[in-house]
mmCIF file of C-alpha atoms in Angstrom:
data_model
loop_
_atom_site.group_PDB
_atom_site.id
_atom_site.type_symbol
_atom_site.label_atom_id
_atom_site.label_comp_id
_atom_site.label_asym_id
_atom_site.label_seq_id
_atom_site.Cartn_x
_atom_site.Cartn_y
_atom_site.Cartn_z
ATOM 1 C CA MET A 731 54.728 -28.388 79.691
ATOM 2 C CA GLY A 732 51.518 -29.021 77.690
ATOM 3 C CA LYS A 733 49.895 -25.897 79.148
ATOM 4 C CA PHE A 734 52.926 -23.807 78.118
ATOM 5 C CA LYS A 735 52.694 -25.100 74.539
ATOM 6 C CA ILE A 736 48.975 -24.226 74.391
ATOM 7 C CA GLN A 737 49.664 -20.680 75.633
ATOM 8 C CA ASN A 738 52.424 -20.262 73.045
ATOM 9 C CA PHE A 739 50.061 -21.492 70.342
ATOM 10 C CA TYR A 740 47.392 -18.937 71.289
ATOM 11 C CA ILE A 741 49.946 -16.098 71.439
ATOM 12 C CA PHE A 742 51.298 -17.086 68.020
ATOM 13 C CA TYR A 743 47.765 -17.321 66.595
ATOM 14 C CA LEU A 744 46.749 -13.927 67.985
ATOM 15 C CA MET A 745 49.872 -12.278 66.578
ATOM 16 C CA LYS A 746 49.097 -13.702 63.136
ATOM 17 C CA LEU A 747 45.517 -12.438 63.358
ATOM 18 C CA LYS A 748 46.754 -8.999 64.379
ATOM 19 C CA ARG A 749 49.151 -8.969 61.419
ATOM 20 C CA TYR A 750 46.422 -10.009 58.951
ATOM 21 C CA PHE A 751 44.086 -7.395 60.438
ATOM 22 C CA TRP A 752 46.516 -4.537 59.737
ATOM 23 C CA ILE A 753 47.335 -5.876 56.262
ATOM 24 C CA THR A 754 43.597 -5.899 55.492
ATOM 25 C CA ILE A 755 43.126 -2.328 56.773
ATOM 26 C CA LEU A 756 46.076 -1.039 54.719
ATOM 27 C CA THR A 757 44.839 -2.849 51.599
ATOM 28 C CA ILE A 758 41.326 -1.380 51.903
ATOM 29 C CA THR A 759 42.752 2.115 52.472
ATOM 30 C CA ALA A 760 44.974 1.826 49.388
ATOM 31 C CA LEU A 761 42.037 0.653 47.286
ATOM 32 C CA LEU A 762 39.883 3.566 48.429
ATOM 33 C CA PHE A 763 42.578 6.057 47.477
ATOM 34 C CA ALA A 764 42.954 4.362 44.080
ATOM 35 C CA ILE A 765 39.217 4.264 43.348
ATOM 36 C CA LEU A 766 38.152 7.687 44.611
ATOM 37 C CA PRO A 767 40.845 10.219 43.690
ATOM 38 C CA ALA A 768 38.689 12.118 41.206
ATOM 39 C CA ARG A 769 35.840 12.457 43.685
ATOM 40 C CA THR A 770 38.088 13.753 46.446
ATOM 41 C CA GLN A 771 39.533 16.346 44.045
ATOM 42 C CA GLN A 772 36.115 17.451 42.766
ATOM 43 C CA HIS A 773 35.119 20.513 44.785
ATOM 44 C CA THR A 774 31.838 21.342 43.032
ATOM 45 C CA PRO A 775 28.681 19.200 42.640
ATOM 46 C CA SER A 776 27.999 18.012 39.104
ATOM 47 C CA ASN A 777 24.828 20.110 38.676
ATOM 48 C CA THR A 778 26.625 23.402 39.375
ATOM 49 C CA LEU A 779 27.626 26.248 37.094
ATOM 50 C CA PHE A 780 30.932 27.557 38.445
ATOM 51 C CA GLN A 781 32.283 30.949 37.422
ATOM 52 C CA ALA A 782 35.621 32.654 37.797
ATOM 53 C CA SER A 783 34.679 36.359 38.025
ATOM 54 C CA THR A 784 31.741 37.918 36.109
ATOM 55 C CA ILE A 785 31.203 38.996 32.527
ATOM 56 C CA SER A 786 30.588 42.592 33.689
ATOM 57 C CA ALA A 787 34.080 42.636 35.230
ATOM 58 C CA LEU A 788 35.513 41.424 31.922
ATOM 59 C CA ALA A 789 33.496 44.103 30.108
ATOM 60 C CA VAL A 790 35.240 46.938 31.970
ATOM 61 C CA GLY A 791 38.698 45.524 31.230
ATOM 62 C CA ILE A 792 39.586 43.349 34.227
ATOM 63 C CA PHE A 793 41.723 41.002 32.131
ATOM 64 C CA ASP A 794 44.258 39.823 34.725
ATOM 65 C CA GLY A 795 43.624 36.206 35.646
ATOM 66 C CA ASN A 796 42.274 35.443 39.118
ATOM 67 C CA THR A 797 41.874 31.644 38.920
ATOM 68 C CA ASN A 798 44.392 29.153 37.531
ATOM 69 C CA PHE A 799 43.383 26.140 35.492
ATOM 70 C CA GLN A 800 44.437 23.670 38.155
ATOM 71 C CA GLN A 801 41.738 25.248 40.335
ATOM 72 C CA LEU A 802 39.215 25.369 37.476
ATOM 73 C CA ARG A 803 39.677 21.650 36.863
ATOM 74 C CA LYS A 804 38.327 21.010 40.377
ATOM 75 C CA HIS A 805 35.090 22.760 39.431
ATOM 76 C CA GLY A 806 34.432 21.397 35.952
ATOM 77 C CA ASN A 807 35.550 19.388 32.915
ATOM 78 C CA PHE A 808 33.518 21.386 30.383
ATOM 79 C CA GLY A 809 33.302 25.103 29.778
ATOM 80 C CA LEU A 810 34.396 28.314 28.113
ATOM 81 C CA GLY A 811 35.992 31.673 28.841
ATOM 82 C CA THR A 812 39.277 33.392 28.145
ATOM 83 C CA VAL A 813 42.820 33.430 29.506
ATOM 84 C CA ASN A 814 45.052 35.982 31.201
ATOM 85 C CA ALA A 815 45.278 39.340 29.345
ATOM 86 C CA LEU A 816 42.335 38.322 27.115
ATOM 87 C CA ASP A 817 44.829 36.289 25.086
ATOM 88 C CA GLY A 818 42.348 34.467 22.844
ATOM 89 C CA GLU A 819 39.406 32.198 23.641
ATOM 90 C CA MET A 820 39.194 29.214 25.990
ATOM 91 C CA VAL A 821 37.325 25.937 25.486
ATOM 92 C CA GLY A 822 37.047 23.149 28.063
ATOM 93 C CA LEU A 823 36.050 19.711 26.787
ATOM 94 C CA ASP A 824 36.422 16.206 28.261
ATOM 95 C CA GLY A 825 38.575 17.499 31.105
ATOM 96 C CA LYS A 826 41.079 19.363 28.902
ATOM 97 C CA PHE A 827 41.281 23.138 28.479
ATOM 98 C CA TYR A 828 42.367 24.705 25.192
ATOM 99 C CA GLN A 829 43.548 28.211 24.367
ATOM 100 C CA ILE A 830 42.854 29.502 20.855
ATOM 101 C CA LYS A 831 45.091 32.493 20.141
ATOM 102 C CA ALA A 832 44.490 35.287 17.635
ATOM 103 C CA ASP A 833 46.221 33.281 14.882
ATOM 104 C CA GLY A 834 43.449 30.672 15.197
ATOM 105 C CA VAL A 835 45.733 27.952 16.557
ATOM 106 C CA ALA A 836 44.587 25.888 19.560
ATOM 107 C CA SER A 837 46.852 24.425 22.241
ATOM 108 C CA VAL A 838 46.428 22.736 25.631
ATOM 109 C CA ILE A 839 46.478 25.183 28.555
ATOM 110 C CA PRO A 840 48.963 24.449 31.378
ATOM 111 C CA ASP A 841 47.582 24.277 34.922
ATOM 112 C CA SER A 842 49.603 27.330 35.972
ATOM 113 C CA MET A 843 47.930 29.667 33.470
ATOM 114 C CA THR A 844 45.165 31.892 34.837
ATOM 115 C CA SER A 845 41.770 33.052 33.606
ATOM 116 C CA PRO A 846 40.039 36.406 34.219
ATOM 117 C CA PHE A 847 36.669 34.892 33.272
ATOM 118 C CA ALA A 848 35.528 31.297 32.878
ATOM 119 C CA THR A 849 32.331 29.269 33.194
ATOM 120 C CA VAL A 850 32.670 25.517 33.836
ATOM 121 C CA THR A 851 30.687 22.509 35.016
ATOM 122 C CA PHE A 852 31.010 18.733 35.287
ATOM 123 C CA PHE A 853 29.009 17.918 32.173
ATOM 124 C CA GLN A 854 26.414 15.161 32.591
ATOM 125 C CA PRO A 855 23.832 15.356 29.758
ATOM 126 C CA GLU A 856 20.251 14.718 30.812
ATOM 127 C CA THR A 857 18.420 15.644 27.612
ATOM 128 C CA LEU A 858 19.100 14.823 23.942
ATOM 129 C CA ILE A 859 17.472 16.971 21.249
ATOM 130 C CA ASN A 860 17.617 16.186 17.522
ATOM 131 C CA LEU A 861 16.885 19.183 15.304
ATOM 132 C CA GLU A 862 16.155 18.030 11.753
ATOM 133 C CA GLY A 863 17.006 20.078 8.696
ATOM 134 C CA GLN A 864 19.284 23.072 8.272
ATOM 135 C CA MET A 865 19.074 26.283 10.284
ATOM 136 C CA ASN A 866 21.155 29.328 11.099
ATOM 137 C CA TYR A 867 22.455 30.323 14.532
ATOM 138 C CA LYS A 868 19.421 32.445 15.435
ATOM 139 C CA GLN A 869 17.011 29.672 14.404
ATOM 140 C CA LEU A 870 19.009 27.157 16.432
ATOM 141 C CA GLN A 871 18.603 29.269 19.563
ATOM 142 C CA GLN A 872 14.887 29.764 18.937
ATOM 143 C CA SER A 873 14.390 26.014 18.446
ATOM 144 C CA LEU A 874 16.206 25.253 21.672
ATOM 145 C CA ASP A 875 14.138 27.819 23.591
ATOM 146 C CA GLN A 876 10.961 26.070 22.448
ATOM 147 C CA ARG A 877 12.166 22.731 23.823
ATOM 148 C CA LEU A 878 13.625 23.750 27.180
ATOM 149 C CA PRO A 879 11.351 23.001 30.159
ATOM 150 C CA THR A 880 12.018 26.431 31.708
ATOM 151 C CA LYS A 881 14.176 29.479 31.048
ATOM 152 C CA ASN A 882 14.773 30.066 34.753
ATOM 153 C CA TYR A 883 17.726 27.659 35.135
ATOM 154 C CA PRO A 884 21.145 27.700 33.476
ATOM 155 C CA TYR A 885 21.958 24.931 30.982
ATOM 156 C CA ALA A 886 25.237 23.489 29.730
ATOM 157 C CA ILE A 887 24.962 22.532 26.055
ATOM 158 C CA ARG A 888 27.149 20.364 23.821
ATOM 159 C CA ILE A 889 26.633 20.110 20.044
ATOM 160 C CA GLN A 890 28.863 17.682 18.139
ATOM 161 C CA GLY A 891 29.062 16.890 14.454
ATOM 162 C CA ASN A 892 29.852 18.338 11.046
ATOM 163 C CA PHE A 893 28.936 22.000 10.600
ATOM 164 C CA PRO A 894 28.245 23.333 7.078
ATOM 165 C CA TYR A 895 29.446 26.802 8.109
ATOM 166 C CA LEU A 896 30.792 28.491 11.229
ATOM 167 C CA LYS A 897 31.825 32.079 11.819
ATOM 168 C CA PHE A 898 33.814 32.757 14.970
ATOM 169 C CA ARG A 899 36.060 35.390 16.505
ATOM 170 C CA ILE A 900 39.210 35.533 18.625
ATOM 171 C CA PRO A 901 40.483 38.610 20.488
ATOM 172 C CA PRO A 902 44.208 39.473 20.454
ATOM 173 C CA LYS A 903 46.268 39.597 23.636
ATOM 174 C CA GLN A 904 45.928 42.895 25.521
ATOM 175 C CA THR A 905 48.547 44.892 27.403
ATOM 176 C CA PRO A 906 48.050 47.134 30.468
ATOM 177 C CA PRO A 907 46.562 49.623 30.961
ATOM 178 C CA TYR A 908 43.629 47.560 29.739
ATOM 179 C CA ARG A 909 40.814 49.036 27.680
ATOM 180 C CA SER A 910 37.206 47.899 27.906
ATOM 181 C CA LEU A 911 36.152 44.639 26.280
ATOM 182 C CA ALA A 912 34.263 46.580 23.592
ATOM 183 C CA GLU A 913 37.426 48.478 22.650
ATOM 184 C CA ALA A 914 39.586 45.346 22.734
ATOM 185 C CA LEU A 915 37.172 43.485 20.446
ATOM 186 C CA LYS A 916 37.511 46.143 17.769
ATOM 187 C CA GLU A 917 40.753 44.309 16.956
ATOM 188 C CA GLN A 918 39.203 40.819 17.016
ATOM 189 C CA LEU A 919 40.105 38.343 14.286
ATOM 190 C CA ILE A 920 37.216 36.789 12.331
ATOM 191 C CA PHE A 921 37.427 33.250 10.949
ATOM 192 C CA GLU A 922 35.007 31.374 8.693
ATOM 193 C CA LEU A 923 35.104 27.613 8.122
ATOM 194 C CA ARG A 924 32.960 25.276 6.032
ATOM 195 C CA ASN A 925 32.206 21.584 6.503
ATOM 196 C CA ILE A 926 34.163 21.450 9.726
ATOM 197 C CA ASN A 927 33.943 18.650 12.294
ATOM 198 C CA GLY A 928 34.011 19.567 15.949
ATOM 199 C CA THR A 929 32.118 20.491 19.089
ATOM 200 C CA LEU A 930 30.241 23.537 20.285
ATOM 201 C CA VAL A 931 30.642 24.035 24.035
ATOM 202 C CA GLY A 932 28.141 26.445 25.503
ATOM 203 C CA PHE A 933 25.730 27.663 28.138
ATOM 204 C CA ARG A 934 22.338 29.278 28.255
ATOM 205 C CA THR A 935 21.868 31.504 31.288
ATOM 206 C CA PRO A 936 18.604 33.165 32.429
ATOM 207 C CA GLU A 937 17.880 36.826 31.783
ATOM 208 C CA TYR A 938 18.118 37.644 35.498
ATOM 209 C CA MET A 939 21.799 36.626 35.398
ATOM 210 C CA GLN A 940 22.731 39.394 32.946
ATOM 211 C CA GLY A 941 25.915 41.072 34.059
ATOM 212 C CA VAL A 942 26.956 37.933 35.912
ATOM 213 C CA ASN A 943 27.167 35.926 32.702
ATOM 214 C CA VAL A 944 26.258 36.429 29.055
ATOM 215 C CA ASN A 945 22.479 36.642 28.870
ATOM 216 C CA GLY A 946 21.076 33.807 26.728
ATOM 217 C CA TYR A 947 23.290 31.555 24.620
ATOM 218 C CA HIS A 948 27.096 31.647 24.567
ATOM 219 C CA PHE A 949 29.075 29.088 22.528
ATOM 220 C CA HIS A 950 32.731 28.428 21.815
ATOM 221 C CA PHE A 951 33.907 25.974 19.146
ATOM 222 C CA ILE A 952 36.771 23.497 19.115
ATOM 223 C CA ALA A 953 37.609 21.454 16.013
ATOM 224 C CA ALA A 954 37.599 17.643 16.219
ATOM 225 C CA ASN A 955 41.385 17.583 15.704
ATOM 226 C CA ARG A 956 41.760 20.268 18.435
ATOM 227 C CA THR A 957 43.677 22.598 16.105
ATOM 228 C CA THR A 958 41.374 25.636 15.970
ATOM 229 C CA GLY A 959 38.226 27.199 17.361
ATOM 230 C CA GLY A 960 36.780 30.393 18.809
ATOM 231 C CA HIS A 961 33.727 32.339 19.988
ATOM 232 C CA ILE A 962 30.710 31.603 17.760
ATOM 233 C CA LEU A 963 29.105 34.557 15.987
ATOM 234 C CA ASP A 964 27.062 32.740 13.328
ATOM 235 C CA GLY A 965 26.729 29.405 11.586
ATOM 236 C CA GLN A 966 24.700 26.836 9.696
ATOM 237 C CA PHE A 967 23.601 23.684 11.493
ATOM 238 C CA GLN A 968 22.488 20.499 9.727
ATOM 239 C CA ASN A 969 20.524 17.841 11.668
ATOM 240 C CA ALA A 970 22.002 19.069 14.935
ATOM 241 C CA LYS A 971 22.275 16.597 17.813
ATOM 242 C CA ILE A 972 22.280 18.533 21.056
ATOM 243 C CA GLU A 973 23.053 17.305 24.584
ATOM 244 C CA ILE A 974 21.846 19.388 27.525
ATOM 245 C CA ASP A 975 22.794 19.346 31.199
ATOM 246 C CA HIS A 976 20.276 21.044 33.527
ATOM 247 C CA LEU A 977 22.061 23.094 36.208
ATOM 248 C CA SER A 978 20.426 24.097 39.489
ATOM 249 C CA ASN A 979 23.307 25.720 41.396
ATOM 250 C CA VAL A 980 25.556 28.689 40.676
ATOM 251 C CA GLU A 981 28.897 29.349 42.380
ATOM 252 C CA ILE A 982 31.034 32.430 41.681
ATOM 253 C CA ASN A 983 34.642 33.055 42.671
ATOM 254 C CA LEU A 984 34.969 36.860 42.617
ATOM 255 C CA PRO A 985 38.385 38.455 41.988
ATOM 256 C CA LYS A 986 40.300 39.614 45.048
ATOM 257 C CA SER A 987 42.004 42.531 43.343
ATOM 258 C CA ALA A 988 42.068 46.303 43.647
ATOM 259 C CA GLU A 989 40.814 46.578 40.050
ATOM 260 C CA PHE A 990 37.656 44.651 40.892
ATOM 261 C CA VAL A 991 37.083 46.532 44.154
ATOM 262 C CA GLN A 992 37.315 49.896 42.393
ATOM 263 C CA ALA A 993 35.483 48.957 39.165
ATOM 264 C CA ASP A 994 32.147 50.493 38.170
ATOM 265 C CA LEU A 995 29.957 47.486 37.330
ATOM 266 C CA GLY A 996 26.800 49.553 36.907
ATOM 267 C CA ASP A 997 23.448 48.878 35.263
ATOM 268 C CA ASN A 998 24.554 49.835 31.764
ATOM 269 C CA LYS A 999 27.061 46.996 31.532
ATOM 270 C CA PRO A 1000 24.619 44.174 30.542
ATOM 271 C CA VAL A 1001 23.489 46.129 27.467
ATOM 272 C CA GLU A 1002 27.091 46.612 26.370
ATOM 273 C CA ILE A 1003 27.920 42.962 27.084
ATOM 274 C CA ASN A 1004 25.070 41.615 24.957
ATOM 275 C CA ARG A 1005 26.095 43.912 22.112
ATOM 276 C CA VAL A 1006 29.799 42.972 22.033
ATOM 277 C CA GLU A 1007 29.225 39.248 22.636
ATOM 278 C CA ARG A 1008 27.034 38.945 19.539
ATOM 279 C CA LYS A 1009 29.110 40.976 17.040
#
Protein backbone atom coordinates (compact mmCIF):
# COMPACT_ATOMS: atom_id res chain seq x y z
CA MET A 1 0.00 0.00 0.00
CA GLY A 2 2.86 2.40 0.88
CA LYS A 3 4.67 1.56 -2.36
CA PHE A 4 1.51 2.32 -4.36
CA LYS A 5 1.18 5.73 -2.69
CA ILE A 6 4.82 6.55 -3.50
CA GLN A 7 4.32 5.61 -7.17
CA ASN A 8 1.18 7.76 -7.34
CA PHE A 9 3.10 10.65 -5.80
CA TYR A 10 5.87 10.42 -8.41
CA ILE A 11 3.35 10.17 -11.28
CA PHE A 12 1.48 13.21 -9.95
CA TYR A 13 4.75 15.14 -9.52
CA LEU A 14 5.95 14.30 -13.03
CA MET A 15 2.64 15.37 -14.56
CA LYS A 16 2.87 18.72 -12.77
CA LEU A 17 6.43 19.20 -14.00
CA LYS A 18 5.35 18.37 -17.55
CA ARG A 19 2.52 20.90 -17.29
CA TYR A 20 4.83 23.64 -15.96
CA PHE A 21 7.36 22.83 -18.69
CA TRP A 22 4.83 23.44 -21.48
CA ILE A 23 3.48 26.58 -19.79
CA THR A 24 7.05 27.92 -19.64
CA ILE A 25 7.70 27.12 -23.32
CA LEU A 26 4.46 28.81 -24.42
CA THR A 27 5.20 31.88 -22.27
CA ILE A 28 8.70 32.29 -23.73
CA THR A 29 7.37 31.88 -27.28
CA ALA A 30 4.69 34.53 -26.69
CA LEU A 31 7.26 36.93 -25.26
CA LEU A 32 9.55 36.46 -28.25
CA PHE A 33 6.73 37.23 -30.66
CA ALA A 34 5.83 40.33 -28.62
CA ILE A 35 9.41 41.62 -28.40
CA LEU A 36 10.64 40.92 -31.92
CA PRO A 37 7.82 41.67 -34.37
CA ALA A 38 9.55 44.65 -35.97
CA ARG A 39 12.75 42.70 -36.54
CA THR A 40 10.96 39.78 -38.15
CA GLN A 41 9.14 42.19 -40.49
CA GLN A 42 12.31 44.10 -41.41
CA HIS A 43 13.59 42.60 -44.66
CA THR A 44 16.55 44.93 -45.26
CA PRO A 45 19.62 45.58 -43.05
CA SER A 46 19.74 49.03 -41.48
CA ASN A 47 22.79 50.18 -43.49
CA THR A 48 21.11 49.56 -46.85
CA LEU A 49 19.75 51.95 -49.45
CA PHE A 50 16.69 50.24 -50.94
CA GLN A 51 15.17 51.40 -54.21
CA ALA A 52 11.93 50.69 -55.99
CA SER A 53 12.87 51.01 -59.68
CA THR A 54 15.46 53.52 -61.00
CA ILE A 55 15.42 57.24 -61.68
CA SER A 56 16.20 56.58 -65.37
CA ALA A 57 12.99 54.52 -65.62
CA LEU A 58 11.06 57.42 -64.08
CA ALA A 59 12.75 59.80 -66.52
CA VAL A 60 11.31 58.00 -69.56
CA GLY A 61 7.78 58.03 -68.12
CA ILE A 62 7.39 54.72 -66.28
CA PHE A 63 4.96 56.19 -63.75
CA ASP A 64 2.87 53.12 -62.89
CA GLY A 65 3.67 51.92 -59.38
CA ASN A 66 5.55 48.65 -58.98
CA THR A 67 5.94 48.49 -55.18
CA ASN A 68 3.24 49.19 -52.58
CA PHE A 69 3.94 51.03 -49.36
CA GLN A 70 3.33 47.99 -47.20
CA GLN A 71 6.33 46.44 -48.97
CA LEU A 72 8.37 49.66 -48.75
CA ARG A 73 7.84 49.79 -45.00
CA LYS A 74 9.73 46.48 -44.72
CA HIS A 75 12.76 48.11 -46.32
CA GLY A 76 12.87 51.48 -44.59
CA ASN A 77 11.30 54.07 -42.28
CA PHE A 78 12.90 57.09 -43.97
CA GLY A 79 13.00 58.11 -47.60
CA LEU A 80 11.63 59.92 -50.62
CA GLY A 81 10.15 59.32 -54.06
CA THR A 82 6.79 59.67 -55.73
CA VAL A 83 3.51 57.78 -55.96
CA ASN A 84 1.56 56.04 -58.70
CA ALA A 85 1.02 58.18 -61.84
CA LEU A 86 3.58 60.73 -60.56
CA ASP A 87 0.81 62.11 -58.35
CA GLY A 88 2.92 64.50 -56.27
CA GLU A 89 5.96 63.94 -54.06
CA MET A 90 6.56 61.35 -51.35
CA VAL A 91 8.34 61.79 -48.01
CA GLY A 92 9.04 59.00 -45.51
CA LEU A 93 9.84 60.04 -41.95
CA ASP A 94 9.72 58.16 -38.63
CA GLY A 95 8.04 55.17 -40.24
CA LYS A 96 5.21 57.13 -41.89
CA PHE A 97 4.92 57.92 -45.60
CA TYR A 98 3.32 61.15 -46.81
CA GLN A 99 2.01 62.15 -50.23
CA ILE A 100 2.13 65.84 -51.13
CA LYS A 101 -0.21 66.51 -54.05
CA ALA A 102 -0.02 69.37 -56.55
CA ASP A 103 -2.16 71.58 -54.28
CA GLY A 104 0.65 71.43 -51.69
CA VAL A 105 -1.38 69.44 -49.16
CA ALA A 106 0.24 66.45 -47.41
CA SER A 107 -1.57 63.31 -46.27
CA VAL A 108 -0.61 59.87 -44.95
CA ILE A 109 -0.21 57.25 -47.70
CA PRO A 110 -2.21 54.01 -47.30
CA ASP A 111 -0.29 50.73 -47.49
CA SER A 112 -2.14 49.71 -50.66
CA MET A 113 -0.89 52.68 -52.70
CA THR A 114 2.04 52.01 -55.02
CA SER A 115 5.19 53.88 -56.01
CA PRO A 116 6.98 53.91 -59.39
CA PHE A 117 10.17 55.21 -57.74
CA ALA A 118 11.25 55.39 -54.11
CA THR A 119 14.47 55.36 -52.09
CA VAL A 120 14.26 54.27 -48.43
CA THR A 121 16.42 53.11 -45.55
CA PHE A 122 16.16 52.38 -41.83
CA PHE A 123 17.65 55.67 -40.66
CA GLN A 124 20.30 55.37 -37.93
CA PRO A 125 22.40 58.58 -37.79
CA GLU A 126 26.10 58.04 -37.23
CA THR A 127 27.40 61.57 -37.79
CA LEU A 128 26.16 64.97 -36.59
CA ILE A 129 27.33 68.10 -38.42
CA ASN A 130 26.60 71.66 -37.24
CA LEU A 131 26.96 74.27 -39.97
CA GLU A 132 27.13 77.75 -38.44
CA GLY A 133 25.79 80.83 -40.16
CA GLN A 134 23.46 81.21 -43.12
CA MET A 135 23.97 79.62 -46.52
CA ASN A 136 22.02 78.82 -49.66
CA TYR A 137 21.27 75.35 -51.03
CA LYS A 138 24.40 75.17 -53.20
CA GLN A 139 26.63 76.26 -50.31
CA LEU A 140 24.99 73.69 -48.05
CA GLN A 141 25.88 70.90 -50.48
CA GLN A 142 29.45 72.15 -50.86
CA SER A 143 29.88 72.31 -47.07
CA LEU A 144 28.60 68.78 -46.68
CA ASP A 145 30.93 67.49 -49.42
CA GLN A 146 33.90 68.93 -47.52
CA ARG A 147 32.94 67.03 -44.36
CA LEU A 148 32.02 63.61 -45.75
CA PRO A 149 34.74 60.97 -45.29
CA THR A 150 34.31 59.71 -48.88
CA LYS A 151 32.06 60.35 -51.86
CA ASN A 152 32.05 56.68 -52.85
CA TYR A 153 29.21 55.58 -50.53
CA PRO A 154 25.57 56.67 -50.43
CA TYR A 155 24.39 58.70 -47.42
CA ALA A 156 20.96 59.26 -45.89
CA ILE A 157 20.66 62.80 -44.55
CA ARG A 158 18.16 64.42 -42.18
CA ILE A 159 18.07 68.18 -41.52
CA GLN A 160 15.59 69.44 -38.92
CA GLY A 161 14.81 72.94 -37.74
CA ASN A 162 13.49 76.32 -38.83
CA PHE A 163 14.30 77.29 -42.41
CA PRO A 164 14.42 81.00 -43.35
CA TYR A 165 13.38 80.18 -46.92
CA LEU A 166 12.53 77.08 -48.95
CA LYS A 167 11.58 76.73 -52.60
CA PHE A 168 10.11 73.39 -53.63
CA ARG A 169 8.12 71.82 -56.44
CA ILE A 170 5.35 69.25 -56.84
CA PRO A 171 4.37 67.56 -60.11
CA PRO A 172 0.68 67.10 -61.01
CA LYS A 173 -0.86 63.66 -61.50
CA GLN A 174 -0.24 62.22 -64.98
CA THR A 175 -2.54 60.17 -67.19
CA PRO A 176 -1.58 57.48 -69.74
CA PRO A 177 -0.05 57.50 -72.25
CA TYR A 178 2.67 58.94 -70.04
CA ARG A 179 5.11 61.56 -71.25
CA SER A 180 8.72 61.79 -70.10
CA LEU A 181 9.52 63.20 -66.68
CA ALA A 182 10.95 66.34 -68.30
CA GLU A 183 7.67 66.97 -70.12
CA ALA A 184 5.57 66.22 -67.04
CA LEU A 185 7.60 68.64 -64.92
CA LYS A 186 6.83 71.50 -67.28
CA GLU A 187 3.51 71.59 -65.41
CA GLN A 188 5.07 71.40 -61.92
CA LEU A 189 3.76 73.68 -59.18
CA ILE A 190 6.32 75.88 -57.39
CA PHE A 191 5.91 76.83 -53.73
CA GLU A 192 7.95 79.22 -51.60
CA LEU A 193 7.79 79.36 -47.80
CA ARG A 194 9.59 81.50 -45.23
CA ASN A 195 10.43 80.76 -41.60
CA ILE A 196 9.00 77.27 -41.83
CA ASN A 197 9.64 74.48 -39.32
CA GLY A 198 10.15 70.98 -40.62
CA THR A 199 12.50 68.30 -41.86
CA LEU A 200 14.53 67.75 -44.99
CA VAL A 201 14.72 64.06 -45.89
CA GLY A 202 17.41 63.27 -48.41
CA PHE A 203 20.20 61.19 -49.88
CA ARG A 204 23.56 61.78 -51.46
CA THR A 205 24.49 59.12 -53.99
CA PRO A 206 27.88 58.69 -55.73
CA GLU A 207 28.48 59.83 -59.29
CA TYR A 208 28.82 56.23 -60.50
CA MET A 209 25.18 55.64 -59.52
CA GLN A 210 23.85 58.20 -62.02
CA GLY A 211 20.88 56.79 -63.85
CA VAL A 212 20.16 54.47 -60.93
CA ASN A 213 19.45 57.37 -58.60
CA VAL A 214 19.77 61.15 -58.70
CA ASN A 215 23.48 61.95 -58.85
CA GLY A 216 24.54 63.97 -55.78
CA TYR A 217 22.03 65.45 -53.34
CA HIS A 218 18.27 64.91 -53.47
CA PHE A 219 16.00 66.32 -50.74
CA HIS A 220 12.29 66.38 -50.04
CA PHE A 221 10.72 68.55 -47.33
CA ILE A 222 7.90 67.86 -44.90
CA ALA A 223 6.59 70.56 -42.55
CA ALA A 224 6.66 69.95 -38.78
CA ASN A 225 2.84 69.85 -38.71
CA ARG A 226 2.88 67.40 -41.67
CA THR A 227 0.61 69.64 -43.76
CA THR A 228 2.85 70.46 -46.74
CA GLY A 229 6.16 69.76 -48.41
CA GLY A 230 7.80 68.90 -51.72
CA HIS A 231 10.99 68.44 -53.75
CA ILE A 232 13.63 71.02 -52.74
CA LEU A 233 14.91 73.33 -55.47
CA ASP A 234 16.52 76.06 -53.36
CA GLY A 235 16.59 77.47 -49.85
CA GLN A 236 18.31 79.37 -47.07
CA PHE A 237 19.70 77.44 -44.12
CA GLN A 238 20.54 79.00 -40.75
CA ASN A 239 22.80 77.12 -38.29
CA ALA A 240 21.85 73.82 -39.88
CA LYS A 241 22.05 70.68 -37.73
CA ILE A 242 22.54 67.70 -40.00
CA GLU A 243 22.34 63.99 -39.17
CA ILE A 244 23.98 61.51 -41.54
CA ASP A 245 23.63 57.75 -41.90
CA HIS A 246 26.47 56.05 -43.81
CA LEU A 247 25.12 53.35 -46.16
CA SER A 248 27.25 50.50 -47.49
CA ASN A 249 24.69 48.35 -49.34
CA VAL A 250 22.34 49.02 -52.24
CA GLU A 251 19.31 46.89 -53.12
CA ILE A 252 17.07 47.57 -56.13
CA ASN A 253 13.66 46.10 -56.90
CA LEU A 254 13.31 46.51 -60.68
CA PRO A 255 9.83 46.76 -62.24
CA LYS A 256 8.41 43.58 -63.74
CA SER A 257 6.44 45.30 -66.47
CA ALA A 258 6.41 45.40 -70.26
CA GLU A 259 7.08 49.16 -70.13
CA PHE A 260 10.34 48.62 -68.27
CA VAL A 261 11.41 45.71 -70.48
CA GLN A 262 10.88 47.76 -73.64
CA ALA A 263 12.19 51.12 -72.34
CA ASP A 264 15.32 52.79 -73.72
CA LEU A 265 17.37 53.63 -70.62
CA GLY A 266 20.40 54.76 -72.59
CA ASP A 267 23.46 56.83 -71.71
CA ASN A 268 21.81 60.20 -72.30
CA LYS A 269 19.31 59.73 -69.48
CA PRO A 270 21.59 60.78 -66.54
CA VAL A 271 22.21 64.19 -68.14
CA GLU A 272 18.47 64.75 -68.55
CA ILE A 273 17.79 63.52 -65.00
CA ASN A 274 20.27 65.92 -63.40
CA ARG A 275 18.80 68.79 -65.39
CA VAL A 276 15.13 68.19 -64.49
CA GLU A 277 15.82 67.29 -60.85
CA ARG A 278 17.49 70.64 -60.19
CA LYS A 279 15.04 72.98 -61.97
